[in-house]
């Protein structure tokens, strides 16, 4: 009767699906068919009469994944899945609280606060308590509350160790009381309140333990401490837990994911009953060999080895660019070549470690007329922090721009409230003036904002475009605001990238004039428009075009985090340099490098047929050229599966815009140059970033991967080409 469910399953998949009534850990590698196994397991249990749909609890992390599970179950069995407990942690917690609202101490029709609503509620509370919002920023209060809730701690148990944190704990307690009075619950509250409900109410806990004979969990490696504790409350002595996950794809430590939950689950429930799904149905062999070899460098893993019956496939292509622009140019050329060969743009992905890296790639795609879509995020010039910075710049050149004025007059917060702006708007309307003009004739904090803009204009009068933008980011308070923001690191990187964009714009604008062949007089007329105005127009054009609409064939751009769960015919992993990928922050975090390596593993295993890995010798950083060292992850890949497209001297992939290497000083025949990779017996490998002197007195400055930057005399250094 159930034989058709088991058709086309490999032996390990079949063993997982047909497990007897016992707990097990399913260690499912990338592309191994884990979703199929999990949903088939549910269908098999129901069809063989081992459990009714009513007796199954299945948990995943996204509504999309939960919906897909229900669709697949419906396709395998002629049952109504609407009543099944299949959903996300928060969705199922909401369902539990709606059913037992009285026992949970909630009104029957309690409302759920999203993140923005929660922040508004915190601001109301702080205003009513006359709390200094400069000392206790509402967003920091929100982080404190949510962080403690996600760790399972109420205000009385919060980690408060000084006057500041104790005040935060008081605000947490007052916020909880306010939510209780108003009959509302935020998202972290759903999970914590439902956990507390089951923990304290033994009859109710017993009821659900008796009901759910089988609990199945998807993406188990992404569970945090409270989620795991929540799951354990549903597990009675006769419950079988079926946890599916891959510790090698645990990449959400910053969200609280605890990869150690998998090892703990094996000890507490599976008792060594582990089934490994290692046959990969996505990628060719060379890609899997690279992924396996890389991830084997991690010490803290359960261990598995992906394999495929599809053959080795093409080698992994490695490209070393002279600059980030050269890298972007190469990527665009390869994308166009693949498209001419019949690969859809939508079946190709450009991956990067941080959002700020997309700007150079977007510019190259825009210039080449290639339609693209930023998956799971915004294009560079549409990002909040970039629009804030551009609004300040617009006010400097066009102070009558009311939209720009309203966007930043109170961002970062300056105590200019809605009532003040309403009065200012009325004043401007009565006199037919702009908000800026009204502000200049007003007093108080609004006039102070106008003076800030004027001060910035004066301070930047003789600066380059990149220096102007750098100054604006600092003087406006944007930089300090995002430095203080718990999640502001990416936004700061984007603001730094805006400075890079300005430097590149100035460079390209100058090159266009030189290459145009027009007279100096004509060039002067063409460039009479202030450079800042031209840059703002350029930003508006790049923001307004080339992002493909829904349903159109478009290249996919995304961070590696956003790529998890997706797959493509061809994948480009860009920016493979130390401090970029792996990210520099990983050096300061416990097991940070291992998480970065898992990220690289996830990136590699997105590719089905073709994989490109690229890095640049130099990259623009904060408006200046910086020399980088190739990522250690490249050195951890097996050489036999790699194809190096260039070795610096090969001109085939050089971009016309690449910077020429600095000339060897006259009279010096050392053969070394800036940008060259070298090796040293003591310090390891590095890149020459400066050159000084001639003949026997010549010396070079080398940035080593592990030993820092050092000046070395060539007569004694015994360097060799790497």
CSV table of C-alpha atoms in Angstrom, one decimal, residues 385-578:
chain,number,residue,atom,x,y,z
A,385,UNK,CA,21.4,54.3,5.0
A,386,UNK,CA,22.4,55.2,1.5
A,387,UNK,CA,19.2,57.1,0.9
A,388,UNK,CA,19.8,59.0,4.2
A,389,UNK,CA,23.3,60.0,3.1
A,390,UNK,CA,22.0,61.1,-0.4
A,391,UNK,CA,19.3,63.1,1.3
A,392,UNK,CA,21.9,65.1,3.2
A,393,UNK,CA,23.8,65.6,-0.1
A,394,UNK,CA,20.7,66.8,-1.9
A,395,UNK,CA,20.0,69.4,0.8
A,396,UNK,CA,23.5,70.7,0.3
A,397,UNK,CA,22.9,71.4,-3.4
A,398,UNK,CA,19.1,71.8,-3.4
A,399,UNK,CA,17.9,72.9,0.0
A,400,UNK,CA,14.4,73.4,-1.3
A,401,UNK,CA,14.0,69.6,-1.6
A,402,UNK,CA,11.3,69.1,0.9
A,403,UNK,CA,11.5,65.3,0.6
A,404,UNK,CA,15.1,65.2,1.5
A,405,UNK,CA,14.5,67.6,4.3
A,406,UNK,CA,11.8,65.5,5.9
A,407,UNK,CA,13.8,62.3,5.5
A,408,UNK,CA,16.8,63.5,7.6
A,409,UNK,CA,15.6,66.5,9.7
A,410,UNK,CA,15.2,64.1,12.6
A,411,UNK,CA,17.5,61.3,11.6
A,412,UNK,CA,19.5,60.7,13.6
A,413,UNK,CA,17.1,61.8,16.2
A,414,UNK,CA,17.5,65.5,17.3
A,415,UNK,CA,14.3,65.8,19.3
A,416,UNK,CA,12.3,67.3,16.4
A,417,UNK,CA,8.9,65.8,16.8
A,418,UNK,CA,5.9,65.4,14.5
A,419,UNK,CA,4.2,68.4,16.1
A,420,UNK,CA,7.2,70.7,15.4
A,421,UNK,CA,7.3,69.5,11.8
A,422,UNK,CA,3.5,70.1,11.4
A,423,UNK,CA,3.9,73.6,12.6
A,424,UNK,CA,6.9,74.2,10.3
A,425,UNK,CA,4.9,72.8,7.3
A,426,UNK,CA,2.0,75.2,8.1
A,427,UNK,CA,4.5,78.1,8.3
A,428,UNK,CA,6.0,77.2,4.9
A,429,UNK,CA,2.6,76.7,3.3
A,430,UNK,CA,1.4,80.2,4.5
A,431,UNK,CA,4.4,82.0,3.0
A,432,UNK,CA,4.7,79.8,-0.1
A,433,UNK,CA,8.2,78.8,1.0
A,434,UNK,CA,10.1,75.5,1.2
A,435,UNK,CA,10.6,73.7,4.5
A,436,UNK,CA,14.2,74.7,4.4
A,437,UNK,CA,13.4,78.4,4.1
A,438,UNK,CA,10.9,78.1,7.0
A,439,UNK,CA,13.5,76.3,9.1
A,440,UNK,CA,16.1,79.1,8.5
A,441,UNK,CA,13.7,81.7,9.9
A,442,UNK,CA,12.6,79.6,12.8
A,443,UNK,CA,14.2,79.0,16.1
A,444,UNK,CA,15.1,76.0,18.3
A,445,UNK,CA,16.2,72.6,17.0
A,446,UNK,CA,14.9,73.0,13.5
A,447,UNK,CA,17.1,76.1,13.0
A,448,UNK,CA,19.9,74.1,14.5
A,449,UNK,CA,19.5,71.5,11.8
A,450,UNK,CA,19.6,74.2,9.1
A,451,UNK,CA,22.9,75.5,10.6
A,452,UNK,CA,24.3,71.9,10.6
A,453,UNK,CA,23.7,71.7,6.8
A,454,UNK,CA,25.3,75.1,6.3
A,455,UNK,CA,28.3,74.2,8.4
A,456,UNK,CA,28.8,71.0,6.4
A,457,UNK,CA,28.6,73.0,3.1
A,458,UNK,CA,31.3,75.4,4.4
A,459,UNK,CA,33.6,72.6,5.7
A,460,UNK,CA,33.4,70.7,2.4
A,461,UNK,CA,33.8,73.6,0.0
A,462,UNK,CA,37.4,72.6,-1.1
A,463,UNK,CA,37.2,68.8,-0.7
A,464,UNK,CA,37.0,66.1,-3.4
A,465,UNK,CA,33.7,64.4,-4.0
A,466,UNK,CA,34.7,61.3,-2.0
A,467,UNK,CA,35.9,63.5,0.9
A,468,UNK,CA,32.7,65.5,0.8
A,469,UNK,CA,30.6,62.3,1.3
A,470,UNK,CA,33.0,61.0,3.9
A,471,UNK,CA,32.6,64.2,5.9
A,472,UNK,CA,28.8,64.2,5.5
A,473,UNK,CA,28.5,60.7,6.8
A,474,UNK,CA,30.5,61.7,10.0
A,475,UNK,CA,29.2,65.2,10.5
A,476,UNK,CA,25.5,64.3,10.1
A,477,UNK,CA,25.7,61.7,12.8
A,478,UNK,CA,24.9,58.8,10.5
A,479,UNK,CA,28.2,57.1,11.2
A,480,UNK,CA,27.8,57.3,15.0
A,481,UNK,CA,24.2,56.2,14.8
A,482,UNK,CA,25.1,53.0,12.9
A,483,UNK,CA,28.2,52.4,15.1
A,484,UNK,CA,25.9,52.3,18.1
A,485,UNK,CA,23.3,50.1,16.3
A,486,UNK,CA,23.6,46.4,17.2
A,487,UNK,CA,22.9,45.5,13.6
A,488,UNK,CA,24.6,48.5,12.1
A,489,UNK,CA,27.8,47.0,10.9
A,490,UNK,CA,26.5,46.2,7.4
A,491,UNK,CA,25.0,49.7,7.1
A,492,UNK,CA,28.4,51.2,8.0
A,493,UNK,CA,30.0,49.1,5.3
A,494,UNK,CA,27.5,50.4,2.8
A,495,UNK,CA,28.2,54.0,3.8
A,496,UNK,CA,31.9,53.4,3.3
A,497,UNK,CA,31.1,51.8,-0.1
A,498,UNK,CA,29.3,55.1,-1.0
A,499,UNK,CA,32.6,56.9,-0.5
A,500,UNK,CA,34.2,54.3,-2.8
A,501,UNK,CA,31.4,54.9,-5.4
A,502,UNK,CA,32.1,58.6,-5.3
A,503,UNK,CA,35.9,58.1,-5.8
A,504,UNK,CA,35.2,55.8,-8.7
A,505,UNK,CA,32.7,58.2,-10.2
A,506,UNK,CA,35.3,61.0,-10.1
A,507,UNK,CA,37.9,58.8,-11.7
A,508,UNK,CA,35.6,57.6,-14.5
A,509,UNK,CA,34.3,61.1,-15.1
A,510,UNK,CA,37.8,62.4,-15.5
A,511,UNK,CA,38.7,59.5,-17.9
A,512,UNK,CA,35.6,60.2,-20.0
A,513,UNK,CA,36.7,63.8,-20.5
A,514,UNK,CA,40.3,62.7,-21.4
A,515,UNK,CA,39.0,60.0,-23.8
A,516,UNK,CA,36.3,62.2,-25.4
A,517,UNK,CA,38.5,64.0,-27.9
A,518,UNK,CA,36.7,67.3,-27.4
A,519,UNK,CA,38.4,70.6,-26.8
A,520,UNK,CA,39.1,71.8,-23.2
A,521,UNK,CA,36.6,74.5,-23.7
A,522,UNK,CA,33.8,72.1,-24.6
A,523,UNK,CA,34.8,69.8,-21.8
A,524,UNK,CA,34.5,72.7,-19.4
A,525,UNK,CA,31.0,73.4,-20.6
A,526,UNK,CA,30.0,69.7,-20.3
A,527,UNK,CA,31.3,69.5,-16.8
A,528,UNK,CA,30.1,72.9,-15.6
A,529,UNK,CA,27.4,71.1,-13.6
A,530,UNK,CA,28.8,70.6,-10.0
A,531,UNK,CA,30.3,67.2,-9.6
A,532,UNK,CA,28.0,66.5,-6.6
A,533,UNK,CA,24.9,67.2,-8.7
A,534,UNK,CA,26.2,64.8,-11.4
A,535,UNK,CA,26.9,62.1,-8.8
A,536,UNK,CA,23.4,62.5,-7.4
A,537,UNK,CA,21.9,62.1,-10.9
A,538,UNK,CA,24.1,59.0,-11.5
A,539,UNK,CA,22.8,57.5,-8.2
A,540,UNK,CA,19.2,58.2,-9.2
A,541,UNK,CA,19.7,56.5,-12.6
A,542,UNK,CA,21.4,53.4,-11.1
A,543,UNK,CA,18.6,53.2,-8.5
A,544,UNK,CA,15.9,53.5,-11.1
A,545,UNK,CA,16.9,51.1,-13.8
A,546,UNK,CA,17.9,47.6,-14.6
A,547,UNK,CA,16.4,45.9,-11.6
A,548,UNK,CA,14.2,43.3,-13.4
A,549,UNK,CA,10.6,43.0,-12.5
A,550,UNK,CA,8.9,39.9,-11.3
A,551,UNK,CA,8.8,37.1,-13.8
A,552,UNK,CA,11.6,38.6,-16.0
A,553,UNK,CA,14.8,36.7,-16.6
A,554,UNK,CA,17.4,38.4,-14.4
A,555,UNK,CA,20.8,37.6,-12.9
A,556,UNK,CA,20.5,37.0,-9.1
A,557,UNK,CA,22.7,39.0,-6.7
A,558,UNK,CA,22.7,38.1,-3.0
A,559,UNK,CA,24.7,37.6,0.2
A,560,UNK,CA,25.8,34.1,1.0
A,561,UNK,CA,23.4,34.1,3.9
A,562,UNK,CA,20.5,34.8,1.6
A,563,UNK,CA,21.6,32.0,-0.8
A,564,UNK,CA,21.0,29.2,1.7
A,565,UNK,CA,18.4,26.8,0.4
A,566,UNK,CA,18.8,27.9,-3.2
A,567,UNK,CA,20.6,26.4,-6.2
A,568,UNK,CA,21.8,27.6,-9.6
A,569,UNK,CA,23.4,26.3,-12.7
A,570,UNK,CA,26.4,28.7,-12.3
A,571,UNK,CA,27.6,30.5,-9.2
A,572,UNK,CA,30.1,33.2,-8.8
A,573,UNK,CA,31.6,33.7,-5.3
A,574,UNK,CA,33.3,37.1,-5.3
A,575,UNK,CA,35.6,39.0,-2.9
A,576,UNK,CA,37.5,36.0,-1.6
A,577,UNK,CA,40.1,37.9,0.4
A,578,UNK,CA,41.2,37.8,4.0
